[in-house]
């Protein structure tokens, strides 16, 4: 009886581990997005005016566009929403033809955010 219970529990554990590890993985699936940029809206909302460049790039990754003008450095991240996971976004490598979701930040010379514009 003990052997059957041990075998059954081991088999159940193995089946549980296999089922957990083989679920729907979220893949970027395109060379147009930066790898490892699966961001949730909550993480994007963490960026506030007054934050530094280091925190911004740690959360968002590389910007899609970066321009320098007299008001400071302007960085823009364009996002594509994941089809399978709601409110999960990938950072695009290039500006899309139709801009639907973006985050535009202006940094002063001390690399602090002075302005934030976004549409998610």
Coordinates of N, CA and C in Angstrom, one line a residue, residues 26-30 32-34 37-42 44 64 77-94 96 98-103 119-120:
X26 N 4.9 33.2 -23.3 CA 4.8 34.5 -24.0 C 6.1 34.7 -24.8
X27 N 6.0 34.7 -26.1 CA 7.2 34.9 -27.0 C 7.0 36.2 -27.7
X28 N 8.1 36.9 -27.9 CA 8.0 38.1 -28.7 C 7.7 37.8 -30.1
X29 N 8.3 36.7 -30.6 CA 7.9 36.2 -31.9 C 8.2 37.1 -33.1
X30 N 9.0 38.1 -32.9 CA 9.3 39.0 -34.0 C 10.7 39.6 -33.8
X32 N 11.2 42.5 -34.7 CA 10.9 44.0 -34.6 C 10.8 44.5 -33.2
X33 N 10.8 43.6 -32.2 CA 10.7 44.0 -30.8 C 12.1 43.7 -30.1
X34 N 12.3 44.5 -29.1 CA 13.5 44.3 -28.2 C 13.3 43.0 -27.4
X37 N 11.5 42.4 -23.2 CA 10.8 43.6 -22.8 C 9.3 43.4 -22.6
X38 N 8.9 42.3 -22.0 CA 7.5 42.1 -21.7 C 7.2 42.9 -20.5
X39 N 6.6 44.0 -20.7 CA 6.2 45.0 -19.7 C 4.7 45.0 -19.4
X40 N 4.4 45.2 -18.2 CA 3.0 45.4 -17.9 C 2.7 46.9 -17.7
X41 N 1.5 47.3 -17.8 CA 1.1 48.7 -17.6 C 1.5 49.2 -16.3
X42 N 1.5 48.4 -15.3 CA 1.9 48.8 -13.9 C 3.4 49.2 -13.9
X44 N 5.1 50.3 -16.5 CA 5.3 51.5 -17.2 C 4.8 52.7 -16.4
X64 N 13.1 53.5 -28.4 CA 12.9 53.3 -29.9 C 13.6 54.4 -30.6
X77 N 9.5 55.5 -26.5 CA 9.4 54.1 -26.6 C 8.0 53.8 -27.2
X78 N 8.0 53.0 -28.3 CA 6.8 52.6 -29.0 C 6.5 51.2 -28.5
X79 N 5.3 50.9 -28.3 CA 4.9 49.6 -27.8 C 4.0 48.8 -28.7
X80 N 4.1 47.5 -28.6 CA 3.1 46.6 -29.3 C 2.5 45.8 -28.2
X81 N 1.2 45.7 -28.2 CA 0.5 44.9 -27.2 C 0.5 43.4 -27.5
X82 N 0.7 42.6 -26.5 CA 0.7 41.2 -26.7 C -0.7 40.7 -27.0
X83 N -0.9 39.8 -28.0 CA -2.2 39.3 -28.3 C -2.7 38.4 -27.3
X84 N -1.8 37.6 -26.6 CA -2.3 36.6 -25.7 C -2.5 37.0 -24.3
X85 N -1.7 38.0 -23.9 CA -1.7 38.5 -22.5 C -2.2 39.9 -22.5
X86 N -3.3 40.2 -21.8 CA -3.8 41.6 -21.8 C -2.9 42.5 -21.0
X87 N -2.8 43.7 -21.4 CA -2.0 44.8 -20.8 C -0.6 44.4 -20.6
X88 N 0.0 43.6 -21.6 CA 1.4 43.4 -21.6 C 1.9 43.9 -22.9
X89 N 3.0 44.6 -22.9 CA 3.6 45.3 -24.0 C 5.0 44.9 -24.3
X90 N 5.4 45.0 -25.6 CA 6.8 44.8 -26.0 C 7.3 46.2 -26.6
X91 N 8.5 46.5 -26.3 CA 9.1 47.7 -26.9 C 9.6 47.4 -28.3
X92 N 9.1 48.3 -29.2 CA 9.5 48.1 -30.6 C 10.9 48.7 -30.9
X93 N 11.6 48.1 -31.9 CA 12.9 48.6 -32.3 C 12.8 49.7 -33.2
X94 N 11.7 49.8 -34.0 CA 11.5 50.9 -35.0 C 10.1 51.5 -34.8
X96 N 6.5 52.4 -35.5 CA 5.5 51.8 -36.4 C 4.9 52.8 -37.4
X98 N 1.7 53.2 -37.9 CA 0.5 53.7 -37.2 C 0.9 53.7 -35.7
X99 N 1.0 54.9 -35.1 CA 1.4 54.9 -33.7 C 0.2 54.8 -32.8
X100 N 0.1 53.7 -32.1 CA -1.0 53.4 -31.2 C -0.7 53.6 -29.7
X101 N 0.5 53.1 -29.3 CA 0.9 53.1 -27.9 C 2.4 53.5 -27.8
X102 N 2.6 54.6 -27.0 CA 3.9 55.1 -26.9 C 4.1 55.8 -25.5
X103 N 5.3 56.0 -25.2 CA 5.7 56.8 -24.0 C 6.9 57.7 -24.4
X119 N 0.5 57.3 -24.3 CA -0.8 56.8 -24.7 C -0.7 55.2 -24.7
X120 N -1.4 54.6 -23.8 CA -1.4 53.2 -23.6 C -2.8 52.6 -23.7

